[in-house]
PDB file of C-alpha atoms and ligand atoms in Angstrom:
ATOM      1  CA  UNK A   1      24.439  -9.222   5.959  1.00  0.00           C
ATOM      2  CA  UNK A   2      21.844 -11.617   7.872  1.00  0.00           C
ATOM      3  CA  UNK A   3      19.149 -11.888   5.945  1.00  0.00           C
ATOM      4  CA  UNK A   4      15.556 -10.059   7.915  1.00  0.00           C
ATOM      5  CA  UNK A   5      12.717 -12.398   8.648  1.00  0.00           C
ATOM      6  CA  UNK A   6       9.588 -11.539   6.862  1.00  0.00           C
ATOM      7  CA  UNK A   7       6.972 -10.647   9.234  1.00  0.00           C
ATOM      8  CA  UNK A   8       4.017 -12.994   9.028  1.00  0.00           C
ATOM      9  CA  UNK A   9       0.317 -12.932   8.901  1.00  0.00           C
ATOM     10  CA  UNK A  10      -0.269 -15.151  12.469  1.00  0.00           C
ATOM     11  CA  UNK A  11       2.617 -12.827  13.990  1.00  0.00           C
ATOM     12  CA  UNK A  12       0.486  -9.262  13.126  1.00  0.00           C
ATOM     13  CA  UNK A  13      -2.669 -11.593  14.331  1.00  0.00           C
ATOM     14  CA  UNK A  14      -0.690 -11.821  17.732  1.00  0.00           C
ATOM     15  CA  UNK A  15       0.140  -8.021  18.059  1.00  0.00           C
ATOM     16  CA  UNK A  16      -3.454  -7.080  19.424  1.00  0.00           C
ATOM     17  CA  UNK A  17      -2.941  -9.490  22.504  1.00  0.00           C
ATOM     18  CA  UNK A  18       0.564  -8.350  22.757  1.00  0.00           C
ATOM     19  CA  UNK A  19      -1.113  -4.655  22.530  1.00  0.00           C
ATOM     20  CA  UNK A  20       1.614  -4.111  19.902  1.00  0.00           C
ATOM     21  CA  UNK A  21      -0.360  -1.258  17.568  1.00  0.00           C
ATOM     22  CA  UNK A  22       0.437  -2.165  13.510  1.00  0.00           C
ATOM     23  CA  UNK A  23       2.278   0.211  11.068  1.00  0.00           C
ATOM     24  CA  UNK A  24       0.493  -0.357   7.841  1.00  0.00           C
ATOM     25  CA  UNK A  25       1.424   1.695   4.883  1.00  0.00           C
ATOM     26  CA  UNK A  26       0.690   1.636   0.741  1.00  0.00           C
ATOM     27  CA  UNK A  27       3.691   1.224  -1.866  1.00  0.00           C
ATOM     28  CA  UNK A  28       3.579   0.924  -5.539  1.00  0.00           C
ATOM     29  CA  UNK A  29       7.043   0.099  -6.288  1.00  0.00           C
ATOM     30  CA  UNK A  30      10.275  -1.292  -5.023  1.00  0.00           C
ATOM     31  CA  UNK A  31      11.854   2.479  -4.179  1.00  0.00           C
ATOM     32  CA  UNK A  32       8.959   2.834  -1.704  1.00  0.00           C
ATOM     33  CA  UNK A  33       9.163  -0.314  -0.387  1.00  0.00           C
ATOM     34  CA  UNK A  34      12.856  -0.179   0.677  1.00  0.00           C
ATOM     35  CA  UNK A  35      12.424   3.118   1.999  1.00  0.00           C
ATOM     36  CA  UNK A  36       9.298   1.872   4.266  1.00  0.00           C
ATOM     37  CA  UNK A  37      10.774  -1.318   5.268  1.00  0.00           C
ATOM     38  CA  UNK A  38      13.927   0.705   6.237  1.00  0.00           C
ATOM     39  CA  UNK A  39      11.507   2.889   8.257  1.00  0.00           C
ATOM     40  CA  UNK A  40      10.514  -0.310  10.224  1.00  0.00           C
ATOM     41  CA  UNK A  41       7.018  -0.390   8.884  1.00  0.00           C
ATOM     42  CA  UNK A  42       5.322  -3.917   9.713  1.00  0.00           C
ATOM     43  CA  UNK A  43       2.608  -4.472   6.683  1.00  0.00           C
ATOM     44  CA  UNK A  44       2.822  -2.860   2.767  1.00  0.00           C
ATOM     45  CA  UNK A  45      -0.757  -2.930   1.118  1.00  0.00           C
ATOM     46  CA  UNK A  46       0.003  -2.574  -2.737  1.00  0.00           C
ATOM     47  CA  UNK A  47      -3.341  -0.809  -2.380  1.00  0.00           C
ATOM     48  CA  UNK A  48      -5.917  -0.401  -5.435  1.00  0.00           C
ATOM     49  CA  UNK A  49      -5.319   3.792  -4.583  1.00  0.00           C
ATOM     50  CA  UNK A  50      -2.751   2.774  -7.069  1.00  0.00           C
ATOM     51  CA  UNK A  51      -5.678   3.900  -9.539  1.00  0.00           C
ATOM     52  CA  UNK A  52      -5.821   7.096  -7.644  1.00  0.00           C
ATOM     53  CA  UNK A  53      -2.059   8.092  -6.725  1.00  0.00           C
ATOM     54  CA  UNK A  54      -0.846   6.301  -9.407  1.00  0.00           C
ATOM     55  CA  UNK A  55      -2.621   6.547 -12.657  1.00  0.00           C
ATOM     56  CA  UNK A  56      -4.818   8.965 -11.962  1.00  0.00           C
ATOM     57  CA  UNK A  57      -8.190   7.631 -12.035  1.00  0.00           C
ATOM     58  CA  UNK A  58     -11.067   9.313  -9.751  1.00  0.00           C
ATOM     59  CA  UNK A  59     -11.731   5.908  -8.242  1.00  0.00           C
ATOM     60  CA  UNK A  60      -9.888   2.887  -7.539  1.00  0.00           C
ATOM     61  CA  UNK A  61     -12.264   0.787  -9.876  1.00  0.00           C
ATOM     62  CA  UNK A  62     -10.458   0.986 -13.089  1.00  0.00           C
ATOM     63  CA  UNK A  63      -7.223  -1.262 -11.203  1.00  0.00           C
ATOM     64  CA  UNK A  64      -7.114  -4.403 -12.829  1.00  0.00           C
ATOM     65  CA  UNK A  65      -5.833  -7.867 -10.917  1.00  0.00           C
ATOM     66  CA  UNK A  66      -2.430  -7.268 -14.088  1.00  0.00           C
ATOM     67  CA  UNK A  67      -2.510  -4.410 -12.088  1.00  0.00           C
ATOM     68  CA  UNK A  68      -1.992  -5.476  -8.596  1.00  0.00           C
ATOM     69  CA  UNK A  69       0.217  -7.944 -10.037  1.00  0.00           C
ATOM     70  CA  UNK A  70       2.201  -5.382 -11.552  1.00  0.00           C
ATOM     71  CA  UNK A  71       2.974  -3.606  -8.713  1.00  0.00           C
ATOM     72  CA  UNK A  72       2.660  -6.227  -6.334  1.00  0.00           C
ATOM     73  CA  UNK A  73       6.009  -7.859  -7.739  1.00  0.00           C
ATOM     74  CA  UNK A  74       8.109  -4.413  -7.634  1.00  0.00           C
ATOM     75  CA  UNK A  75       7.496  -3.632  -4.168  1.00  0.00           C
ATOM     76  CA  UNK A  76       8.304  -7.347  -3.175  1.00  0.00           C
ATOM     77  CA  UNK A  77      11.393  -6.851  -4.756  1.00  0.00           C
ATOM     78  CA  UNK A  78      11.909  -3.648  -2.331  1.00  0.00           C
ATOM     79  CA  UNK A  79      10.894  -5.644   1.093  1.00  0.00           C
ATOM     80  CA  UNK A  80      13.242  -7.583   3.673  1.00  0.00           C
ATOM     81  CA  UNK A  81      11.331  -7.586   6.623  1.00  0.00           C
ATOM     82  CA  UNK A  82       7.634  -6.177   5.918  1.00  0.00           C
ATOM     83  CA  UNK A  83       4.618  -7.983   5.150  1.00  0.00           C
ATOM     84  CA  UNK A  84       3.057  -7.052   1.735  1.00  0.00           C
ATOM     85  CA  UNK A  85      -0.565  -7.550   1.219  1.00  0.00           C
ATOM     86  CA  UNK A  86      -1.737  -6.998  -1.859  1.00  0.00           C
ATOM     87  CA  UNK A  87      -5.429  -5.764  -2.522  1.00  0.00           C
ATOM     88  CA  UNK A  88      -8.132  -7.425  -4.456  1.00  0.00           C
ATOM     89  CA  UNK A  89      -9.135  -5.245  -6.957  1.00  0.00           C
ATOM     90  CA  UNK A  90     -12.963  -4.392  -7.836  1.00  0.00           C
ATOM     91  CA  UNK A  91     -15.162  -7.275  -9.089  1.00  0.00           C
ATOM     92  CA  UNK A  92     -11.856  -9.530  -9.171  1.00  0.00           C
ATOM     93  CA  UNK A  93     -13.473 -11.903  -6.398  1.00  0.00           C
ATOM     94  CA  UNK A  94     -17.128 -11.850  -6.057  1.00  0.00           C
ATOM     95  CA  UNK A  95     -17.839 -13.397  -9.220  1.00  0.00           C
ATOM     96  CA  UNK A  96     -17.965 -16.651  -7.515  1.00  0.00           C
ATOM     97  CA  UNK A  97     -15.404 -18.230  -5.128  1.00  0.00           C
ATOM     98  CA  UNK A  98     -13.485 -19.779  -7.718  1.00  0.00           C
ATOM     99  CA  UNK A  99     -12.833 -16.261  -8.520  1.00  0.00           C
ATOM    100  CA  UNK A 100     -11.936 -15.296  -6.060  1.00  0.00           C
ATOM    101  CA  UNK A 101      -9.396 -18.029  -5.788  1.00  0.00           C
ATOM    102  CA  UNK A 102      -7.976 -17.647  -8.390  1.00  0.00           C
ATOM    103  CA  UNK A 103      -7.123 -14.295  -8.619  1.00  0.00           C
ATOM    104  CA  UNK A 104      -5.789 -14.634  -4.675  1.00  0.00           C
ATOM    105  CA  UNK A 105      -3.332 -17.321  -6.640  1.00  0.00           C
ATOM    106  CA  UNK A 106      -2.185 -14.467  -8.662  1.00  0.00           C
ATOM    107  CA  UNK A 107      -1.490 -12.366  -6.325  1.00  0.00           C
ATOM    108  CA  UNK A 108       0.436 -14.056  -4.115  1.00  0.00           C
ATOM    109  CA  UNK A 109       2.355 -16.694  -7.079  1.00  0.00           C
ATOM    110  CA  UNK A 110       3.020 -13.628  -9.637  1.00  0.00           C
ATOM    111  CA  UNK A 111       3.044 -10.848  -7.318  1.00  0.00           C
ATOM    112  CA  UNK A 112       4.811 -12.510  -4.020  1.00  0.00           C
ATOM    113  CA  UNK A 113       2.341 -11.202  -2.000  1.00  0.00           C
ATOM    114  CA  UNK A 114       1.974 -12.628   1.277  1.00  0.00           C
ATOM    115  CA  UNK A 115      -1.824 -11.995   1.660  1.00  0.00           C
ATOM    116  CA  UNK A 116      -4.546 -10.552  -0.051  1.00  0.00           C
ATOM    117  CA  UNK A 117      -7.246  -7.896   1.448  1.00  0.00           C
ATOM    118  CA  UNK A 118     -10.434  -7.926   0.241  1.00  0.00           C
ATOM    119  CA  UNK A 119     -13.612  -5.613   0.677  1.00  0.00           C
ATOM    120  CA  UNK A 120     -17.099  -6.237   2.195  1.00  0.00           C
ATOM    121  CA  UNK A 121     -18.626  -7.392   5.066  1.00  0.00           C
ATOM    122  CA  UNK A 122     -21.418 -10.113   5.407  1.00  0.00           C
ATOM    123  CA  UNK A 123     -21.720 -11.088   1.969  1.00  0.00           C
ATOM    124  CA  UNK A 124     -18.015 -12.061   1.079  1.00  0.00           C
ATOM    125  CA  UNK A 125     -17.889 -13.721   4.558  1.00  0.00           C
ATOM    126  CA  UNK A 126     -18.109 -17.462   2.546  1.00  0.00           C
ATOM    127  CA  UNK A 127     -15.333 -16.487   0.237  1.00  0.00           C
ATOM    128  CA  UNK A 128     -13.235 -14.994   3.216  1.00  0.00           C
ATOM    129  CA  UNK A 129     -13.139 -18.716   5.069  1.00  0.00           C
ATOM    130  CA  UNK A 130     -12.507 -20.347   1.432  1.00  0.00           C
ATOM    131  CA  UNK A 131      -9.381 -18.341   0.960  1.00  0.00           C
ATOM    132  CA  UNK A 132      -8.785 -18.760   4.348  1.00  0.00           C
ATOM    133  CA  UNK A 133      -8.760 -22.391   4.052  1.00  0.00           C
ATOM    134  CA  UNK A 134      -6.647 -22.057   0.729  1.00  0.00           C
ATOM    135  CA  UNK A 135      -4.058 -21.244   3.177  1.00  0.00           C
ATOM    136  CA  UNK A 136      -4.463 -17.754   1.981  1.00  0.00           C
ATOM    137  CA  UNK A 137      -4.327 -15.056   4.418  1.00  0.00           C
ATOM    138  CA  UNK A 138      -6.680 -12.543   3.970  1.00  0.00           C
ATOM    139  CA  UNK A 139      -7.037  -8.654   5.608  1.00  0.00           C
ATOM    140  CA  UNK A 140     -10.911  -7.708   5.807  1.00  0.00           C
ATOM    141  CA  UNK A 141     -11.870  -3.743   5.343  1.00  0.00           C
ATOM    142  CA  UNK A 142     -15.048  -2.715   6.160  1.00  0.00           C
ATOM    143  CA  UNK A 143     -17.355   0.185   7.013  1.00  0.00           C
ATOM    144  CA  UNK A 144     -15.961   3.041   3.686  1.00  0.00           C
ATOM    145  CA  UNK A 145     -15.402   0.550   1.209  1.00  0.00           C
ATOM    146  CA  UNK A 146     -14.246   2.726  -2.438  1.00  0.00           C
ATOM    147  CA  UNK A 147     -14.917  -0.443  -4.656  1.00  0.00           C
ATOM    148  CA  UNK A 148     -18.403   0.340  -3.699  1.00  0.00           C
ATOM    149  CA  UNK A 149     -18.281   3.883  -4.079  1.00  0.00           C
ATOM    150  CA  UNK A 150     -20.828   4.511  -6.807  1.00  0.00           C
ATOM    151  CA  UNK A 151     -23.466   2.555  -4.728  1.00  0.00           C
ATOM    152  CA  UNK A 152     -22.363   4.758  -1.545  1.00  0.00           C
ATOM    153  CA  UNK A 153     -22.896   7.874  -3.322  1.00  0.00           C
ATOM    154  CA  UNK A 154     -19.283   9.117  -2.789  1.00  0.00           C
ATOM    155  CA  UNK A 155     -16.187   8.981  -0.107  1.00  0.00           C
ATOM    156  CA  UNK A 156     -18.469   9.435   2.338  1.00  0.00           C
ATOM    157  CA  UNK A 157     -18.310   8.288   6.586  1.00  0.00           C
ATOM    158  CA  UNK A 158     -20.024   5.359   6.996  1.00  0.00           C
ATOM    159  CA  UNK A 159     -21.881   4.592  10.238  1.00  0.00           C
ATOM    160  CA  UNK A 160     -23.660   7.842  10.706  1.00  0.00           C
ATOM    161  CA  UNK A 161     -26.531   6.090  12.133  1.00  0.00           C
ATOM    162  CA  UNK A 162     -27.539   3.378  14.375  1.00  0.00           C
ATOM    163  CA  UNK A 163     -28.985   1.377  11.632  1.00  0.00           C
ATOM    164  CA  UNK A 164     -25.550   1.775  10.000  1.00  0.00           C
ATOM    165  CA  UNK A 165     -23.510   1.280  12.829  1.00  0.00           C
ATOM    166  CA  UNK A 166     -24.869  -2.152  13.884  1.00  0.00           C
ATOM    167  CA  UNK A 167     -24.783  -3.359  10.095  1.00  0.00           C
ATOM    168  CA  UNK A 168     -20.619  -2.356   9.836  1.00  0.00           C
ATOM    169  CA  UNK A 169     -20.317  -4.280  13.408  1.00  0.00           C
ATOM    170  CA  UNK A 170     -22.196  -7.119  11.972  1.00  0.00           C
ATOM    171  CA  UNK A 171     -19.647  -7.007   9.112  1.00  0.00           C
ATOM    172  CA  UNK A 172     -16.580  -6.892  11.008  1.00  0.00           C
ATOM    173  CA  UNK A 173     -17.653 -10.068  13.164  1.00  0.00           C
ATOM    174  CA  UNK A 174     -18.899 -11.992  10.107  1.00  0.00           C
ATOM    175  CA  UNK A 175     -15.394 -11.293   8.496  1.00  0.00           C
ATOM    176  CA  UNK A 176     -13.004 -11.984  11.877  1.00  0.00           C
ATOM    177  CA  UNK A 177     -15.348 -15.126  11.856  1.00  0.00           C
ATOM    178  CA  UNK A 178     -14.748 -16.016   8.378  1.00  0.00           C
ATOM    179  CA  UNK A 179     -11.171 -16.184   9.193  1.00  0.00           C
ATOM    180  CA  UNK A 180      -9.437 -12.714   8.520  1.00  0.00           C
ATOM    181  CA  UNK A 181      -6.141 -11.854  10.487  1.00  0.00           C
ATOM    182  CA  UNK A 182      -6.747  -8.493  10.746  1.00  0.00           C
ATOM    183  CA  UNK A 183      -9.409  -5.810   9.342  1.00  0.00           C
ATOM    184  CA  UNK A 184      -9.261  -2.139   8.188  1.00  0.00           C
ATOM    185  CA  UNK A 185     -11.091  -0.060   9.448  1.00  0.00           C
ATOM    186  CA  UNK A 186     -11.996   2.899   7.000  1.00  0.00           C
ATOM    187  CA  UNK A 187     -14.132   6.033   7.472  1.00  0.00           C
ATOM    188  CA  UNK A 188     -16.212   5.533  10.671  1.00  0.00           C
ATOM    189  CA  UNK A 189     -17.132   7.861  13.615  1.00  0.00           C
ATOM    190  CA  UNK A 190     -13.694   7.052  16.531  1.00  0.00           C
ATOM    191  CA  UNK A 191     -16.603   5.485  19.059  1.00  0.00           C
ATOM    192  CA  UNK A 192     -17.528   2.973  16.176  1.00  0.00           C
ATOM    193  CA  UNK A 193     -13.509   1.807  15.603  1.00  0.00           C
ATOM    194  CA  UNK A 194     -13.274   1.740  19.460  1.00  0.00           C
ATOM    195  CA  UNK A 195     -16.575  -0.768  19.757  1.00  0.00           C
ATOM    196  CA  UNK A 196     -15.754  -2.901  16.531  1.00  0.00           C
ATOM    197  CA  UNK A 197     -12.092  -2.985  18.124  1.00  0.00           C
ATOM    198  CA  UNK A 198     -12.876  -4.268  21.588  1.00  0.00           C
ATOM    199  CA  UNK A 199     -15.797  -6.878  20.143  1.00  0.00           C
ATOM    200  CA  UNK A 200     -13.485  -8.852  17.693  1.00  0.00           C
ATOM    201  CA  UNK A 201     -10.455 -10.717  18.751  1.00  0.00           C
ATOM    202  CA  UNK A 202      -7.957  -9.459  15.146  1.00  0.00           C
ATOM    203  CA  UNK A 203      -6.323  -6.500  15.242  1.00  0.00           C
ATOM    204  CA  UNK A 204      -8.346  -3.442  13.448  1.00  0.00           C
ATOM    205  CA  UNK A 205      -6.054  -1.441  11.200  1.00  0.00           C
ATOM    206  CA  UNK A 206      -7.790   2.124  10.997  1.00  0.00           C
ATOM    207  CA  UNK A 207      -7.568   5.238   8.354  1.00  0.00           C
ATOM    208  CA  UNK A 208     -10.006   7.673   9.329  1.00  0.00           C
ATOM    209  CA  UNK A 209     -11.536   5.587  12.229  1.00  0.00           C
ATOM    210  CA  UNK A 210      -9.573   7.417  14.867  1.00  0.00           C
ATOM    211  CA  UNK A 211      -7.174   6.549  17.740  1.00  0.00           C
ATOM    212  CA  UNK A 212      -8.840   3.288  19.396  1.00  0.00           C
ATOM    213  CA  UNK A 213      -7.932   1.033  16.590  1.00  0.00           C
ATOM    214  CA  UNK A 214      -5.220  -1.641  16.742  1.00  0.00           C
ATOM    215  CA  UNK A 215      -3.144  -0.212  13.732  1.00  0.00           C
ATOM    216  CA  UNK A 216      -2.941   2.126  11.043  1.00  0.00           C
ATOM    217  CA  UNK A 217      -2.806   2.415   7.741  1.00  0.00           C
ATOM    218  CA  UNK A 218      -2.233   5.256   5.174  1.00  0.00           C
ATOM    219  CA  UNK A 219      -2.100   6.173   1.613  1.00  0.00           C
ATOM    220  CA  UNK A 220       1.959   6.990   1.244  1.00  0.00           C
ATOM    221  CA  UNK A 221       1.458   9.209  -1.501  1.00  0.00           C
ATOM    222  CA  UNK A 222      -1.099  11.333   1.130  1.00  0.00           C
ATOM    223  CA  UNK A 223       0.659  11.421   3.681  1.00  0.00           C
ATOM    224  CA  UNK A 224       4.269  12.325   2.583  1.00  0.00           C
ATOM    225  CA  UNK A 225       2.558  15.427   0.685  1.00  0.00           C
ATOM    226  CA  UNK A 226       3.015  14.359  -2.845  1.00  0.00           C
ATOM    227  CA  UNK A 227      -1.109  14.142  -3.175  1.00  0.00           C
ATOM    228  CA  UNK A 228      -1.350  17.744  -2.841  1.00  0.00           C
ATOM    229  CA  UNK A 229      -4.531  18.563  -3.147  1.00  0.00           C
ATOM    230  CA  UNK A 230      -5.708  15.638  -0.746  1.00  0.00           C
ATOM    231  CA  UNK A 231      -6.398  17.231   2.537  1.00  0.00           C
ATOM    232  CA  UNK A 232      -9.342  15.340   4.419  1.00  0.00           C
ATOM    233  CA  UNK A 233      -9.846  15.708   8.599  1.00  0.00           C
ATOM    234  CA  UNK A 234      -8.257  12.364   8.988  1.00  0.00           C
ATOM    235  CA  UNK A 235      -4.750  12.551   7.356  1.00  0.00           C
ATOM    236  CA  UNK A 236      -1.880  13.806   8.502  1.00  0.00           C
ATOM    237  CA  UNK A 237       1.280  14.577   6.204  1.00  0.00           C
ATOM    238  CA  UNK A 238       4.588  14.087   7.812  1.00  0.00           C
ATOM    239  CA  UNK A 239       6.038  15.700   4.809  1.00  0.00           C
ATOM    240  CA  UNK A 240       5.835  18.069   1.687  1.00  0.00           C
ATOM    241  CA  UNK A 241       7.728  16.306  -0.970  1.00  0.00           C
ATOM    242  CA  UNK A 242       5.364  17.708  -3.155  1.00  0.00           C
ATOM    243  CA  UNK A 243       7.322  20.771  -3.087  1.00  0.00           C
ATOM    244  CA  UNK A 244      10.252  19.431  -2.412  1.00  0.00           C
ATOM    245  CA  UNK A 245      10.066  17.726  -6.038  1.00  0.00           C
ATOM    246  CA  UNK A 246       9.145  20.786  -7.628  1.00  0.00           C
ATOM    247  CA  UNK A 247      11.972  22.746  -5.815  1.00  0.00           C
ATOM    248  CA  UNK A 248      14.516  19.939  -6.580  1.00  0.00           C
ATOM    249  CA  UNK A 249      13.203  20.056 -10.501  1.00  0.00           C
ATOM    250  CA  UNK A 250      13.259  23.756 -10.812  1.00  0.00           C
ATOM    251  CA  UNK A 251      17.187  23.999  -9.589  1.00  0.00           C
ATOM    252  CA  UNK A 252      18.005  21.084 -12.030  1.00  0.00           C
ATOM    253  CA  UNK A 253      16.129  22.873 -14.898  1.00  0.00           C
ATOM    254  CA  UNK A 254      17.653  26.474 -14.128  1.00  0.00           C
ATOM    255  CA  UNK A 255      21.030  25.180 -13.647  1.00  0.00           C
ATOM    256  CA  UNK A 256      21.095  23.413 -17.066  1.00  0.00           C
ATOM    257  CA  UNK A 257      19.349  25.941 -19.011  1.00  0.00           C
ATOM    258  CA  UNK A 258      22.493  28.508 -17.088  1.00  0.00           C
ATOM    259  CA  UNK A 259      24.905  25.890 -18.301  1.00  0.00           C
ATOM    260  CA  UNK A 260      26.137  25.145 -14.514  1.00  0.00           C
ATOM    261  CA  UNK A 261      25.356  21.694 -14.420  1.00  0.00           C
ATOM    262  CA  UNK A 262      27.002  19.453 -15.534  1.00  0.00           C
ATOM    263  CA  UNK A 263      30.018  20.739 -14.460  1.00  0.00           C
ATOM    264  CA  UNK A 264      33.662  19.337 -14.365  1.00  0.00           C
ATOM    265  CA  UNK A 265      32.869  17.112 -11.367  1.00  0.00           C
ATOM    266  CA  UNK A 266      29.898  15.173 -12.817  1.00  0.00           C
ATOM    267  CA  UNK A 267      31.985  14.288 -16.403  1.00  0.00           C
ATOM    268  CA  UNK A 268      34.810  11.961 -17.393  1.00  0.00           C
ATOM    269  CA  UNK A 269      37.932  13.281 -19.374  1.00  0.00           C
ATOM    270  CA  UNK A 270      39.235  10.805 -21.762  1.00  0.00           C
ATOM    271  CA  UNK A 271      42.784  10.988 -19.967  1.00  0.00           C
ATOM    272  CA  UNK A 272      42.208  10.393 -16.732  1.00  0.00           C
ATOM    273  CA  UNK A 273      42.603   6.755 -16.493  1.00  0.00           C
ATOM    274  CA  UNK A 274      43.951   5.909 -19.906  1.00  0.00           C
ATOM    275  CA  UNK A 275      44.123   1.988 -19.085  1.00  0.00           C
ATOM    276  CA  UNK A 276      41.074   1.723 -17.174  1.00  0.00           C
ATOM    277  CA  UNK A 277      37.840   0.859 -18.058  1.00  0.00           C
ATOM    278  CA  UNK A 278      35.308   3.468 -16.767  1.00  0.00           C
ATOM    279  CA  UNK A 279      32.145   2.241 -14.498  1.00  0.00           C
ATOM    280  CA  UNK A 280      28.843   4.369 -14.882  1.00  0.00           C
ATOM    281  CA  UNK A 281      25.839   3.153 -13.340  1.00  0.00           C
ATOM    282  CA  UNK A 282      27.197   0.213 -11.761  1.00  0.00           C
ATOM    283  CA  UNK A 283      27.689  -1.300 -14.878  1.00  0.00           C
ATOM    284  CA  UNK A 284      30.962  -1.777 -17.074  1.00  0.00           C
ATOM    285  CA  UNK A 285      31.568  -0.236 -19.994  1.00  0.00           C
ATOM    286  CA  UNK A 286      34.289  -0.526 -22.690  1.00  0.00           C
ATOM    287  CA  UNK A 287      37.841   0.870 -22.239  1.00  0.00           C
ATOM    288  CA  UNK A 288      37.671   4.360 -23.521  1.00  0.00           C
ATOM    289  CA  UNK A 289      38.979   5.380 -26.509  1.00  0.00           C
ATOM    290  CA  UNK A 290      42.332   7.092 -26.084  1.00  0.00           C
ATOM    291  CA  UNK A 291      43.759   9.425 -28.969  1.00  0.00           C
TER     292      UNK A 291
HETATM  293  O1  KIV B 301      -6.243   0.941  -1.534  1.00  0.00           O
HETATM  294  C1  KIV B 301      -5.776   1.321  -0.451  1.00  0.00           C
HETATM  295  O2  KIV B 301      -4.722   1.952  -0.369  1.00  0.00           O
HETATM  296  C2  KIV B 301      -6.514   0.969   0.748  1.00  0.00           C
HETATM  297  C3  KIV B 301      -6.090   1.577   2.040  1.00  0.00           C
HETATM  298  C4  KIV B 301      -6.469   2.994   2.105  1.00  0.00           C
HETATM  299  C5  KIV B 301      -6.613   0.814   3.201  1.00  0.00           C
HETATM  300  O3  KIV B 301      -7.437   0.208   0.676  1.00  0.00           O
END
């Protein structure tokens, strides 16, 4: 098989003048990721909603950069073709720049991550451009930033007022100016998206920041169904696998428990290849014993 060329940050940079909209979705670990990249997806975030989908946390804040790391490497394993981004998690880069250099390092040394995506506007603008010129590729996300939840007072839309909305465009230029490929867009009225996405010149990856964006991104877990209780304006689920698990779980448990599975087909008599040695799981295991 040829091996896929990796799609790279300056290509997804060139989409928005090629008006070539971005497929962004989240992965956690190299299952996922083949199935995405399969699917022809053109960025993976390793998103800190690991903390959410993942571990079950009510925030993302308790992800730690071992974390992202963690994960990071599994779903590179998974990925031909995709780029994988992996996300900075919360106070992991704006101790001080060196921080925030460092922990990039990780990400993409440990966790073969191919940029990183960091939160804020204005204020991380100076670390943005020192990444940048680390030769580290960096995604911006502004406007519902959940690393900042607590001070937000919850998931809330950002940009309700005009106040607001010129503050989150400020952002987005200071960030696009500091260097960032391309910025995410979260939780912000459709007209905002549409004005941030016409006044910078990187693509805008949305998730709840409606059509006029350049991309979009969302939480796999949310919208394949398995998140079921998850069911905000913005997110559509192109499946239920939720209950598909639970379906696929409850025949496996009834049909054991009714002694129909395993059955004849799924086991190995001793004398049906006396010579050979039996493979199970891909790997190979001693001749069986024959009596
Ligand atoms: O952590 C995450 O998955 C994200 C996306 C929702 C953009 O930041």
């Amino acid at each position: 098989m040829t091996p896929q060329k990796k799609i790279t940050a300056p290509q997804i940079s060139s989409y928005k003048r090629k008006g070539r909209k971005i497929v962004m979705i989240t992965a956690y670990d190299a299952t996922f990721a083949r199935l995405v990249d399969e699917a022809g997806v053109d960025m993976v975030l390793v998103g800190d909603s690991l903390g959410m989908v993942i571990q079950g946390h009510d925030t993302t804040i308790p992800v730690t950069l071992d974390d992202v790391v963690y994960h990071c490497r599994a779903v590179a394993r998974g990925l031909t073709r995709a780029h994988l981004t992996g996300d900075m998690p919360f106070m992991s880069y704006k101790v001080s720049q060196e921080q925030a250099l460092e922990a990039a390092a990780r990400v993409l040394q440990e966790g073969r991550a191919e940029s990183v995506k960091v939160e804020g506007g204005a204020e991380i603008a100076d670390t943005i451009s020192r990444l940048v010129g680390a030769g580290i590729p960096v995604v911006g996300h502004v406007g519902l930033t959940p690393q900042s939840i607590h001070a937000l007072g919850g998931f809330k839309l950002q940009g309700k007022n005009a106040v607001d909305r010129a503050r989150i465009i400020q952002d987005a230029r200071a960030v696009a100016d500091a260097g960032a490929f391309c910025i995410v867009l979260e939780g912000m009225p459709l007209e905002l998206a549409q004005a941030i996405t016409a006044e910078v010149a990187v693509p805008t990856i949305g998730i709840g920041a409606g059509p006029h964006c350049d991309g979009q991104v969302l939480v796999s877990y949310d919208m394949l169904g398995l998140n079921e209780g998850f069911s905000p304006r913005f997110l559509k689920k192109y499946a239920e696998l939720g209950a598909t698990i639970r379906e696929a779980v409850k025949a496996y448990s009834d049909e054991v428990r009714e002694g129909a599975f395993p059955a004849a087909e799924h086991s190995v008599s001793a004398f049906e290849s006396p010579d050979g040695a039996s493979v199970i799981y891909g790997i190979q295991t001693e001749k069986p014993t024959t009596h």
